[in-house]
Amino acid sequence: MTSPSTSKSSSTALALLLGCGLAAGAQAQTFGPETLVTTSANGANCVVPADLDGDGDLDLVSAEFEGDRISWFPQIAPGEFGPGQTVGAGIDGAWHVAVADLDGDGDLDIAATATYANDVLWFENDSAGANWVEHELLCSLVFPGGLVLMDLDSDGDDDLLVASNGDDKISMFENLGDGAFGDQQVVSANIAGAWTVAGMDIDGDGDKDLVVSGWQDEGLCVLLNDGTGQLQIPVAILIGTTIKGSSSLKGVDMDGDGDLDILSASRHDDTLAWFENHGLLGTMTQHVIATLKDAYHAEATDIDGDGDLDVVAAAAGQSTITFHENLGGGNFAGETILSSYTIGARYVALGDLDNDGDLDLASASFQDDSISTFKNILPVKKAGFTSVDGMHCLDSGIVRLSGVNLLNTTVTIDGRSVGVASATDTQLDLMLQPDVPGGPRTLELTNGYGTTIWENAILRYPALYLPEKLKLGMPVKILISNGDEGLFSLGWSTQKYASPTPFPAAGWFYGLELNGIFPLASGVFGPATTAMSIVLPGTPSPSLVGIPLHLQALTTQTNLGYAGFTATRTTMFE
């Protein structure tokens, strides 16, 4: 076996077209013009969006084959990326990168293959992308290329699978936890020119199988998982079809029938295609999406928000990035050429790169050393967020949500349905539920085009709870209680909660009122206060006897302002 050709051509053609021309059959312009992130990624071969610094937006990580480097580009403003920062240098023939939390510490790490060094490495994220620790996995591979991170043995962490062209192997490195990986396990040693490996549940039994391809071989093979991470002998599944040199494989439901089909971009037959899963191995049907010279990489997801999976592709031989709209059932319109000056286009990736609720595109092109992005300019069809504000009350109050496509939307807070007081396309007024405890809460919006989730969108400030039955002269204990694990709320109660924990604040001012007029009690909690008792006044006004009254408590905190209230309607006097 020999390594695939990777050198840059000395006769690179000039760009033929600029930007986003629409080919015949394309329905609408989906992406805006190319925005260059860098032209200094020497031999850019791969790009992956991921939040490496943990600030809530997507950064970009790339492999530079001729620069022998792994780099990342922090997002510094919506859709804008800063200069490349080195993750690892001296990575001889850096080919492929993948991102996951490999050591279980809550941030994202990077795995990579070094084709010429015959190495597999992972880079430990230390200090939110500010520092990276390189770890080399012990292996005996010849020309490693494609890699995938996936939980092959169903133990809850991501193992590392890699294909090596020079020795025909698919190998696994088991994730043992805390950043430790097991020795190389050869899954298969007879995939001729092994080059691409993908994880997917191709047989629908609940675990991840492998689909693999060789550099020159015709067809694809599947390695079935028995549920424990043990793989059976490879079985040819594309009987009667011809596919050569697939460098991109994805498991996606292209026809919407509930099982995973296979999306492929194959270099040696210039074919972008998907293979229909009929539920039985060996019975897949090939559907050609387009003929693209040196089809190198493809991704599929619902880009235009119409409920089916569209495709974007990089074609190195014609230096194009293309968009292919799914018209339903896996039938595709003619391609839209997004760019024909990404010289030597190698890779495409999708993600919300500007935080506006839709999927944008990133690309890597080998011969012009470029990492680029393309903004999705279609209107967002599913509900999207821009801001949240409100009174954050306990018993009642409005939380106002601003965004787009908010009509005909169902809303939940931490999975609980929320009533909508009023709605327009850009604003929802939500009634906050009385039973939602204090602390950060997640909003979820769903309409016919999909679901949008905003974690920790609402911060429930503490509020005072009142007993159901109150009388003047009654002793009432006010205390700071743990309303949710790790989250705290001020509470009224006639009994003391187990191990109350102080709220972490400089001081909470509380007040107790009758019908919003009569001050019955007031005071302040210091940071070390856990509970205190007060006695309601015992001498009623004659005009109040026998009248149902509202008893109200409120709290404020010096640096948070209004915190919330609760009201109890009760007969104070008999």
Coordinates of C-alpha atoms in Angstrom, one line a residue:
M1 CA 0.0 0.0 0.0
T2 CA 1.2 3.5 -0.6
S3 CA 0.2 6.8 0.8
P4 CA -2.3 8.9 -1.2
S5 CA -0.9 11.8 -3.1
T6 CA -0.9 14.9 -0.9
S7 CA 1.4 17.5 -2.6
K8 CA 0.2 20.8 -4.0
S9 CA -0.1 21.2 -7.7
S10 CA 2.2 23.7 -9.3
S11 CA -0.4 24.5 -12.0
T12 CA -3.2 25.7 -9.8
A13 CA -6.0 27.1 -12.0
L14 CA -7.3 30.6 -11.5
A15 CA -10.8 31.0 -10.0
L16 CA -13.5 30.6 -12.6
L17 CA -16.4 32.1 -10.7
L18 CA -16.9 34.2 -7.7
G19 CA -19.2 33.6 -4.8
C20 CA -22.7 32.1 -4.8
G21 CA -24.0 31.6 -8.3
L22 CA -27.1 29.4 -8.5
A23 CA -26.8 26.3 -10.7
A24 CA -29.8 25.0 -12.5
G25 CA -32.4 23.5 -10.2
A26 CA -31.3 25.3 -7.1
Q27 CA -34.2 26.7 -5.1
A28 CA -32.7 29.7 -3.3
Q29 CA -29.5 31.2 -2.2
T30 CA -28.6 29.7 1.1
F31 CA -25.2 30.9 2.1
G32 CA -23.5 34.3 1.7
P33 CA -20.1 34.9 0.2
E34 CA -16.9 33.3 1.5
T35 CA -15.2 35.0 4.5
L36 CA -11.6 34.1 5.0
V37 CA -10.5 33.1 8.5
T38 CA -6.8 32.6 7.4
T39 CA -4.7 32.1 4.3
S40 CA -1.8 30.8 6.3
A41 CA -3.0 27.3 7.2
N42 CA -0.2 25.5 5.2
G43 CA -1.9 22.6 3.5
A44 CA -5.3 23.0 5.3
N45 CA -6.8 19.5 5.3
C46 CA -9.5 19.5 8.0
V47 CA -11.6 22.0 10.0
V48 CA -13.9 21.3 12.9
P49 CA -16.2 23.8 14.8
A50 CA -16.0 23.4 18.6
D51 CA -16.2 25.5 21.8
L52 CA -12.6 25.1 22.9
D53 CA -12.5 28.0 25.3
G54 CA -15.8 27.3 27.0
D55 CA -17.3 30.7 26.3
G56 CA -20.5 29.5 24.7
D57 CA -19.6 30.1 21.0
L58 CA -18.0 27.9 18.4
D59 CA -14.3 28.2 17.6
L60 CA -12.5 26.4 14.7
V61 CA -9.7 23.8 14.9
S62 CA -7.7 22.8 11.9
A63 CA -5.1 20.3 10.7
E64 CA -2.3 21.7 8.5
F65 CA -0.7 18.9 6.5
E66 CA 2.2 20.7 5.1
G67 CA 2.6 23.0 8.1
D68 CA 2.8 20.0 10.4
R69 CA 0.5 21.8 12.9
I70 CA -2.8 21.6 14.7
S71 CA -4.3 25.1 15.3
W72 CA -7.4 26.7 16.7
F73 CA -9.1 30.0 15.9
P74 CA -11.1 31.6 18.7
Q75 CA -14.4 33.3 17.9
I76 CA -13.9 36.9 19.0
A77 CA -17.3 38.2 17.8
P78 CA -20.3 36.6 16.1
G79 CA -18.9 35.1 12.9
E80 CA -15.5 36.6 13.4
F81 CA -12.4 34.6 14.3
G82 CA -9.0 35.7 15.8
P83 CA -5.6 34.6 14.6
G84 CA -4.6 30.9 14.7
Q85 CA -3.2 29.6 18.0
T86 CA -1.0 26.6 18.0
V87 CA -2.2 23.4 19.7
G88 CA 0.6 21.2 18.5
A89 CA 3.6 21.8 16.2
G90 CA 5.9 19.3 14.5
I91 CA 3.0 17.0 13.7
D92 CA 4.5 15.4 10.6
G93 CA 1.7 15.2 8.1
A94 CA -1.1 16.4 10.3
W95 CA -4.2 14.9 8.6
H96 CA -7.4 14.7 10.6
V97 CA -8.7 16.1 13.8
A98 CA -11.7 15.3 16.0
V99 CA -12.9 16.9 19.2
A100 CA -14.4 15.5 22.4
D101 CA -13.9 15.6 26.2
L102 CA -11.4 12.7 26.3
D103 CA -10.4 13.0 30.0
G104 CA -13.8 13.8 31.5
D105 CA -12.8 17.1 33.0
G106 CA -15.6 19.1 31.3
D107 CA -13.7 20.8 28.5
L108 CA -13.0 19.7 24.9
D109 CA -9.8 18.0 23.9
I110 CA -8.4 17.3 20.4
A111 CA -7.4 14.0 18.8
A112 CA -5.3 13.9 15.6
T113 CA -3.5 11.7 13.2
A114 CA 0.1 12.4 11.8
T115 CA 0.3 10.5 8.5
Y116 CA 4.0 10.7 7.9
A117 CA 5.0 10.3 11.5
N118 CA 2.8 7.2 11.8
D119 CA 1.4 8.7 15.0
V120 CA -1.9 9.1 16.8
L121 CA -2.0 11.9 19.3
W122 CA -4.4 13.7 21.6
F123 CA -4.0 17.2 23.0
E124 CA -5.3 17.8 26.6
N125 CA -7.1 21.2 26.9
D126 CA -5.6 22.9 29.9
S127 CA -6.9 26.4 30.9
A128 CA -9.7 26.9 28.3
G129 CA -7.6 26.6 25.2
A130 CA -4.7 28.7 26.7
N131 CA -2.5 25.6 27.1
W132 CA -2.4 22.2 25.5
V133 CA -0.6 19.1 26.7
E134 CA 0.4 16.6 24.0
H135 CA -0.1 12.9 24.5
E136 CA 1.1 10.3 22.1
L137 CA -0.6 6.9 21.8
L138 CA 1.6 3.9 21.5
C139 CA 0.9 2.3 18.2
S140 CA 2.4 0.6 15.2
L141 CA 0.5 2.2 12.2
V142 CA 1.6 2.9 8.7
F143 CA 0.2 6.1 7.2
P144 CA -2.8 6.7 9.6
G145 CA -5.5 8.9 8.1
G146 CA -9.1 9.0 9.1
L147 CA -10.1 8.9 12.7
V148 CA -13.3 9.0 14.7
L149 CA -14.1 9.4 18.4
M150 CA -17.1 7.3 19.5
D151 CA -18.2 5.2 22.4
L152 CA -17.6 1.8 20.8
D153 CA -17.8 -0.3 24.1
S154 CA -20.8 1.6 25.5
D155 CA -19.1 2.6 28.7
G156 CA -19.9 6.3 28.5
D157 CA -16.7 7.7 27.1
D158 CA -15.3 8.2 23.6
D159 CA -12.8 5.7 22.3
L160 CA -10.5 6.5 19.4
L161 CA -10.7 4.6 16.1
V162 CA -8.2 5.1 13.3
A163 CA -7.7 3.8 9.7
S164 CA -4.2 3.3 8.4
N165 CA -3.6 3.1 4.7
G166 CA -0.1 1.6 4.7
D167 CA -1.0 -1.6 6.6
D168 CA -4.7 -2.0 5.8
K169 CA -5.7 -1.7 9.5
I170 CA -8.6 -0.4 11.5
S171 CA -7.4 0.1 15.1
M172 CA -9.0 1.0 18.4
F173 CA -7.6 2.8 21.4
E174 CA -10.0 2.2 24.4
N175 CA -10.6 5.2 26.6
L176 CA -9.9 4.0 30.1
G177 CA -11.0 7.3 31.8
D178 CA -9.2 10.3 33.2
G179 CA -7.2 10.7 30.0
A180 CA -5.8 7.2 29.9
F181 CA -6.0 5.1 26.7
G182 CA -5.4 1.4 26.3
D183 CA -3.0 -0.3 23.9
Q184 CA -3.7 -0.4 20.2
Q185 CA -6.3 -3.1 19.4
V186 CA -6.4 -4.1 15.7
V187 CA -10.1 -4.4 14.8
S188 CA -9.4 -5.4 11.3
A189 CA -6.2 -6.0 9.3
N190 CA -7.6 -6.7 5.9
I191 CA -9.3 -3.4 4.7
A192 CA -7.2 -2.8 1.6
G193 CA -5.7 0.7 1.8
A194 CA -7.8 1.5 4.8
W195 CA -8.4 5.3 4.8
T196 CA -11.8 6.3 6.1
V197 CA -13.7 5.1 9.2
A198 CA -17.1 6.2 10.5
G199 CA -19.3 5.2 13.5
M200 CA -23.0 4.6 13.1
D201 CA -25.7 2.2 14.2
I202 CA -26.1 0.7 10.8
D203 CA -28.1 -2.4 11.9
G204 CA -30.4 -0.5 14.4
D205 CA -29.6 -2.6 17.4
G206 CA -28.6 0.4 19.7
D207 CA -24.8 0.2 19.5
K208 CA -22.3 1.8 17.2
D209 CA -20.9 -0.2 14.3
L210 CA -18.1 0.9 11.9
V211 CA -18.3 1.6 8.2
V212 CA -14.9 1.7 6.5
S213 CA -13.5 2.3 3.1
G214 CA -10.1 1.8 1.4
W215 CA -8.2 4.2 -0.7
Q216 CA -8.4 2.3 -3.9
D217 CA -10.9 -0.4 -3.1
E218 CA -14.4 -0.6 -4.6
G219 CA -17.3 -0.8 -2.2
L220 CA -17.6 -0.3 1.6
C221 CA -17.4 -2.7 4.5
V222 CA -19.2 -2.7 7.8
L223 CA -17.9 -4.1 11.1
L224 CA -20.8 -5.0 13.3
N225 CA -20.7 -4.4 17.0
D226 CA -22.0 -7.1 19.3
G227 CA -22.8 -4.6 22.0
T228 CA -19.6 -4.9 24.1
G229 CA -17.2 -3.3 21.7
Q230 CA -16.2 -6.5 20.1
L231 CA -16.4 -6.3 16.3
Q232 CA -17.3 -9.1 14.0
I233 CA -15.5 -10.0 10.7
P234 CA -16.0 -7.2 8.1
V235 CA -19.0 -7.9 5.9
A236 CA -19.4 -6.2 2.4
I237 CA -22.7 -4.4 2.5
L238 CA -22.7 -2.6 -0.8
I239 CA -23.1 -5.6 -3.0
G240 CA -23.5 -4.8 -6.7
T241 CA -22.4 -1.2 -6.4
T242 CA -19.1 0.5 -7.3
I243 CA -17.5 3.2 -5.2
K244 CA -13.8 4.1 -5.3
G245 CA -11.7 5.9 -2.8
S246 CA -14.3 7.2 -0.4
S247 CA -12.7 9.8 1.9
S248 CA -15.9 10.8 3.7
L249 CA -18.5 8.6 5.2
K250 CA -21.5 9.7 7.4
G251 CA -24.4 7.8 8.9
V252 CA -27.5 9.9 8.3
D253 CA -31.2 9.3 7.6
M254 CA -31.4 10.8 4.1
D255 CA -34.9 9.6 3.2
G256 CA -36.6 10.1 6.6
D257 CA -37.6 6.5 7.1
G258 CA -36.1 6.1 10.6
D259 CA -32.9 4.1 9.8
L260 CA -29.4 5.3 9.0
D261 CA -28.3 5.6 5.4
I262 CA -24.7 6.3 4.3
L263 CA -23.5 9.6 2.7
S264 CA -20.3 9.2 0.8
A265 CA -17.9 11.5 -1.1
S266 CA -15.4 9.4 -3.2
R267 CA -12.4 10.8 -4.9
H268 CA -11.5 8.2 -7.4
D269 CA -14.9 8.0 -9.1
D270 CA -15.9 11.7 -8.6
T271 CA -19.1 10.8 -6.9
L272 CA -21.3 12.4 -4.2
A273 CA -23.9 9.8 -3.3
W274 CA -26.0 8.3 -0.6
F275 CA -26.8 4.6 0.0
E276 CA -30.3 3.7 1.0
N277 CA -30.6 1.3 4.0
H278 CA -33.3 -1.3 3.4
G279 CA -32.9 -2.9 6.8
L280 CA -30.8 -5.8 5.6
L281 CA -27.1 -5.8 5.2
G282 CA -26.1 -6.2 1.6
T283 CA -29.2 -4.6 0.1
M284 CA -28.3 -0.9 0.0
T285 CA -29.2 1.1 -3.1
Q286 CA -26.9 3.8 -4.4
H287 CA -28.4 7.3 -5.2
V288 CA -26.0 9.7 -7.0
I289 CA -26.5 13.3 -5.8
A290 CA -23.9 14.8 -8.1
T291 CA -20.7 14.2 -10.0
L292 CA -18.0 16.3 -8.5
K293 CA -14.3 16.0 -9.6
D294 CA -12.3 14.6 -6.8
A295 CA -15.2 14.6 -4.3
Y296 CA -13.4 14.8 -1.0
H297 CA -15.7 15.5 1.9
A298 CA -19.5 15.9 2.6
E299 CA -21.8 16.7 5.5
A300 CA -25.6 16.4 5.8
T301 CA -28.0 18.1 8.1
D302 CA -31.2 20.2 7.8
I303 CA -29.6 23.4 6.6
D304 CA -32.7 25.2 5.4
G305 CA -35.0 24.2 8.2
D306 CA -37.6 22.3 6.1
G307 CA -37.3 19.0 8.0
D308 CA -35.1 17.0 5.7
L309 CA -31.3 16.6 5.3
D310 CA -29.4 18.7 2.9
V311 CA -25.8 18.2 1.8
V312 CA -22.7 20.4 1.5
A313 CA -19.6 19.0 -0.2
A314 CA -15.9 19.9 -1.0
A315 CA -14.6 18.9 -4.4
A316 CA -10.8 19.2 -4.5
G317 CA -10.4 18.6 -8.3
Q318 CA -12.8 21.4 -9.3
S319 CA -12.0 23.6 -6.2
T320 CA -15.6 24.1 -5.3
I321 CA -17.8 24.1 -2.2
T322 CA -21.3 23.1 -3.2
F323 CA -24.8 23.0 -1.5
H324 CA -27.3 20.3 -2.5
E325 CA -30.9 20.9 -1.3
N326 CA -32.9 17.8 -0.4
L327 CA -36.4 18.2 -2.0
G328 CA -37.8 15.3 0.1
G329 CA -37.2 11.6 0.3
G330 CA -33.6 11.9 -0.6
N331 CA -34.2 13.6 -3.9
F332 CA -31.9 16.5 -4.6
A333 CA -32.0 19.7 -6.6
G334 CA -29.0 20.7 -8.7
E335 CA -26.1 22.0 -6.8
T336 CA -25.5 25.6 -5.7
I337 CA -21.8 26.6 -6.1
L338 CA -20.9 28.5 -3.0
S339 CA -17.3 29.1 -4.1
S340 CA -15.1 28.1 -7.0
Y341 CA -12.0 29.7 -5.7
T342 CA -11.3 27.4 -2.6
I343 CA -8.4 25.9 -4.4
G344 CA -8.0 22.3 -3.6
A345 CA -11.1 22.2 -1.4
R346 CA -10.7 19.3 1.1
Y347 CA -13.2 19.6 4.0
V348 CA -16.5 21.1 5.0
A349 CA -18.1 21.4 8.5
L350 CA -21.4 22.8 9.7
G351 CA -22.2 24.8 12.9
D352 CA -23.8 27.9 14.2
L353 CA -20.7 30.1 13.7
D354 CA -22.4 33.4 14.4
N355 CA -24.9 32.5 17.2
D356 CA -28.0 33.4 15.2
G357 CA -29.8 30.1 15.4
D358 CA -29.0 28.6 12.0
L359 CA -26.2 26.5 10.5
D360 CA -23.2 28.1 8.8
L361 CA -20.4 26.5 6.9
A362 CA -16.7 26.2 7.4
S363 CA -14.2 24.9 4.8
A364 CA -10.6 24.0 4.5
S365 CA -8.8 24.2 1.2
F366 CA -5.4 22.5 0.8
Q367 CA -3.7 24.4 -2.1
D368 CA -4.5 27.9 -1.1
D369 CA -3.9 27.3 2.6
S370 CA -7.3 28.7 3.6
I371 CA -9.8 28.3 6.3
S372 CA -13.1 30.0 5.3
T373 CA -16.7 30.4 6.5
F374 CA -20.0 31.0 4.7
K375 CA -22.8 32.6 6.6
N376 CA -26.3 31.0 6.3
I377 CA -28.5 33.8 5.0
L378 CA -31.8 32.0 4.9
P379 CA -34.4 33.2 7.4
V380 CA -34.4 31.2 10.5
K381 CA -37.6 29.1 10.5
K382 CA -37.4 27.5 13.9
A383 CA -37.8 29.6 17.0
G384 CA -34.7 31.5 18.1
F385 CA -33.6 33.5 21.1
T386 CA -32.1 36.9 21.4
S387 CA -32.8 37.9 25.0
V388 CA -34.7 37.1 28.1
D389 CA -35.9 39.4 30.9
G390 CA -38.6 39.4 33.5
M391 CA -39.5 39.8 37.2
H392 CA -38.6 36.2 38.0
C393 CA -41.4 35.9 40.6
L394 CA -42.5 32.8 42.5
D395 CA -46.2 32.8 42.2
S396 CA -46.8 35.1 39.2
G397 CA -45.0 37.4 36.9
I398 CA -44.0 37.8 33.3
V399 CA -40.8 36.5 31.7
R400 CA -40.3 38.3 28.3
L401 CA -38.5 36.4 25.6
S402 CA -37.3 38.2 22.5
G403 CA -36.3 36.4 19.3
V404 CA -37.4 35.2 15.9
N405 CA -40.2 32.9 14.7
L406 CA -41.8 32.8 18.1
L407 CA -45.5 32.3 16.9
N408 CA -47.0 28.8 17.2
T409 CA -44.2 27.8 19.6
T410 CA -44.4 25.6 22.6
V411 CA -42.2 26.6 25.6
T412 CA -40.9 24.7 28.5
I413 CA -38.7 25.7 31.5
D414 CA -36.6 22.7 32.6
G415 CA -39.1 20.4 30.8
R416 CA -42.2 21.9 32.4
S417 CA -44.8 23.4 30.1
V418 CA -45.1 27.2 30.4
G419 CA -48.2 29.3 29.7
V420 CA -47.9 32.0 27.1
A421 CA -49.7 35.3 28.0
S422 CA -49.1 36.9 24.7
A423 CA -47.2 36.2 21.5
T424 CA -45.9 37.9 18.4
D425 CA -43.3 36.6 15.9
T426 CA -40.5 38.4 17.8
Q427 CA -41.7 38.4 21.5
L428 CA -43.3 36.0 23.9
D429 CA -44.6 36.9 27.4
L430 CA -44.4 33.8 29.5
M431 CA -46.1 33.1 32.8
L432 CA -43.5 31.9 35.3
Q433 CA -44.6 28.8 37.2
P434 CA -45.0 28.9 41.0
D435 CA -43.3 25.5 41.4
V436 CA -40.0 26.2 39.6
P437 CA -37.3 26.4 42.3
G438 CA -34.6 28.9 42.5
G439 CA -31.4 28.9 40.4
P440 CA -30.6 28.8 36.7
R441 CA -33.2 27.3 34.5
T442 CA -33.2 26.1 30.8
L443 CA -35.7 27.4 28.2
E444 CA -36.7 25.2 25.3
L445 CA -38.7 26.4 22.3
T446 CA -40.3 24.0 19.8
N447 CA -42.2 24.6 16.6
G448 CA -42.7 22.7 13.4
Y449 CA -39.2 23.3 12.2
G450 CA -37.3 22.1 15.2
T451 CA -36.3 22.8 18.8
T452 CA -34.0 25.5 20.2
I453 CA -32.5 25.2 23.7
W454 CA -31.0 27.9 25.8
E455 CA -29.4 26.5 28.9
N456 CA -29.4 28.7 32.0
A457 CA -31.5 31.4 30.2
I458 CA -33.5 32.3 33.4
L459 CA -32.0 32.8 36.8
R460 CA -34.6 32.2 39.4
Y461 CA -33.8 34.6 42.3
P462 CA -34.7 33.4 45.8
A463 CA -38.2 34.2 47.0
L464 CA -40.0 34.0 50.4
Y465 CA -42.4 31.1 50.9
L466 CA -45.4 31.6 53.3
P467 CA -47.3 28.9 55.2
E468 CA -50.7 28.0 54.0
K469 CA -52.4 29.1 57.3
L470 CA -51.4 32.3 59.1
K471 CA -52.8 34.2 62.0
L472 CA -51.7 37.3 63.7
G473 CA -49.7 36.4 66.8
M474 CA -48.4 33.3 65.1
P475 CA -44.7 32.6 65.2
V476 CA -43.2 32.1 61.8
K477 CA -39.7 30.9 61.0
I478 CA -37.9 32.4 58.0
L479 CA -34.9 30.5 56.8
I480 CA -32.5 30.0 54.0
S481 CA -33.1 26.6 52.5
N482 CA -31.6 24.4 49.8
G483 CA -34.4 24.4 47.2
D484 CA -32.4 22.4 44.7
E485 CA -29.0 20.7 44.9
G486 CA -26.4 23.3 44.6
L487 CA -29.0 26.1 44.3
F488 CA -30.5 28.1 47.2
S489 CA -33.8 29.8 47.9
L490 CA -35.1 31.9 50.8
G491 CA -38.1 30.1 52.4
W492 CA -40.8 30.7 55.0
S493 CA -41.7 27.6 57.0
T494 CA -43.0 26.5 60.3
Q495 CA -40.4 23.8 60.4
K496 CA -36.7 23.9 59.9
Y497 CA -35.3 22.2 56.8
A498 CA -32.5 19.7 57.2
S499 CA -29.1 21.4 57.1
P500 CA -30.1 24.7 55.6
T501 CA -27.2 26.4 53.7
P502 CA -26.7 30.2 53.6
F503 CA -27.4 31.9 50.3
P504 CA -24.1 33.2 48.9
A505 CA -24.9 36.9 49.0
A506 CA -23.9 40.0 51.0
G507 CA -27.3 40.5 52.5
W508 CA -31.0 39.9 51.7
F509 CA -33.5 42.4 52.8
Y510 CA -37.0 41.0 53.4
G511 CA -40.3 42.5 54.1
L512 CA -43.7 41.1 55.0
E513 CA -46.9 43.0 54.1
L514 CA -50.6 42.6 54.5
N515 CA -52.6 43.6 51.4
G516 CA -49.5 45.3 50.2
I517 CA -49.9 48.1 52.9
F518 CA -49.3 46.9 56.4
P519 CA -45.7 46.3 57.3
L520 CA -45.8 43.3 59.6
A521 CA -42.1 42.5 59.7
S522 CA -38.8 43.4 58.0
G523 CA -35.2 42.7 58.4
V524 CA -32.0 41.6 56.7
F525 CA -30.2 38.3 56.3
G526 CA -26.5 38.4 56.6
P527 CA -24.3 36.0 54.7
A528 CA -24.0 33.6 57.6
T529 CA -27.6 33.6 58.6
T530 CA -29.4 30.3 58.2
A531 CA -32.7 30.9 60.0
M532 CA -34.6 33.3 62.3
S533 CA -38.0 33.4 63.9
I534 CA -40.4 36.3 64.0
V535 CA -43.8 36.7 65.5
L536 CA -46.6 38.3 63.6
P537 CA -48.3 41.3 65.3
G538 CA -51.0 40.1 67.7
T539 CA -53.4 43.2 67.9
P540 CA -55.6 43.3 64.9
S541 CA -57.5 46.3 63.6
P542 CA -61.2 45.7 64.1
S543 CA -61.8 46.5 60.5
L544 CA -59.8 43.4 59.5
V545 CA -61.6 40.8 61.5
G546 CA -63.1 38.1 59.3
I547 CA -61.9 39.6 56.0
P548 CA -59.8 37.4 53.6
L549 CA -56.5 39.1 53.2
H550 CA -53.4 38.7 51.1
L551 CA -50.2 38.2 52.9
Q552 CA -47.2 39.1 50.8
A553 CA -43.4 38.7 51.3
L554 CA -40.7 40.2 49.1
T555 CA -36.9 40.2 49.1
T556 CA -34.3 42.4 47.6
Q557 CA -30.5 42.1 47.4
T558 CA -28.2 45.0 47.1
N559 CA -26.5 44.0 43.8
L560 CA -29.4 42.1 42.2
G561 CA -32.3 44.4 42.9
Y562 CA -35.9 43.0 43.0
A563 CA -35.8 39.4 43.7
G564 CA -39.3 38.1 43.9
F565 CA -42.4 37.7 46.0
T566 CA -45.1 35.3 47.0
A567 CA -48.6 35.9 48.2
T568 CA -51.0 33.8 50.2
R569 CA -54.7 34.5 50.4
T570 CA -56.0 33.5 53.8
T571 CA -58.5 34.5 56.5
M572 CA -56.3 36.1 59.1
F573 CA -59.0 36.4 61.8
E574 CA -62.0 34.3 62.8

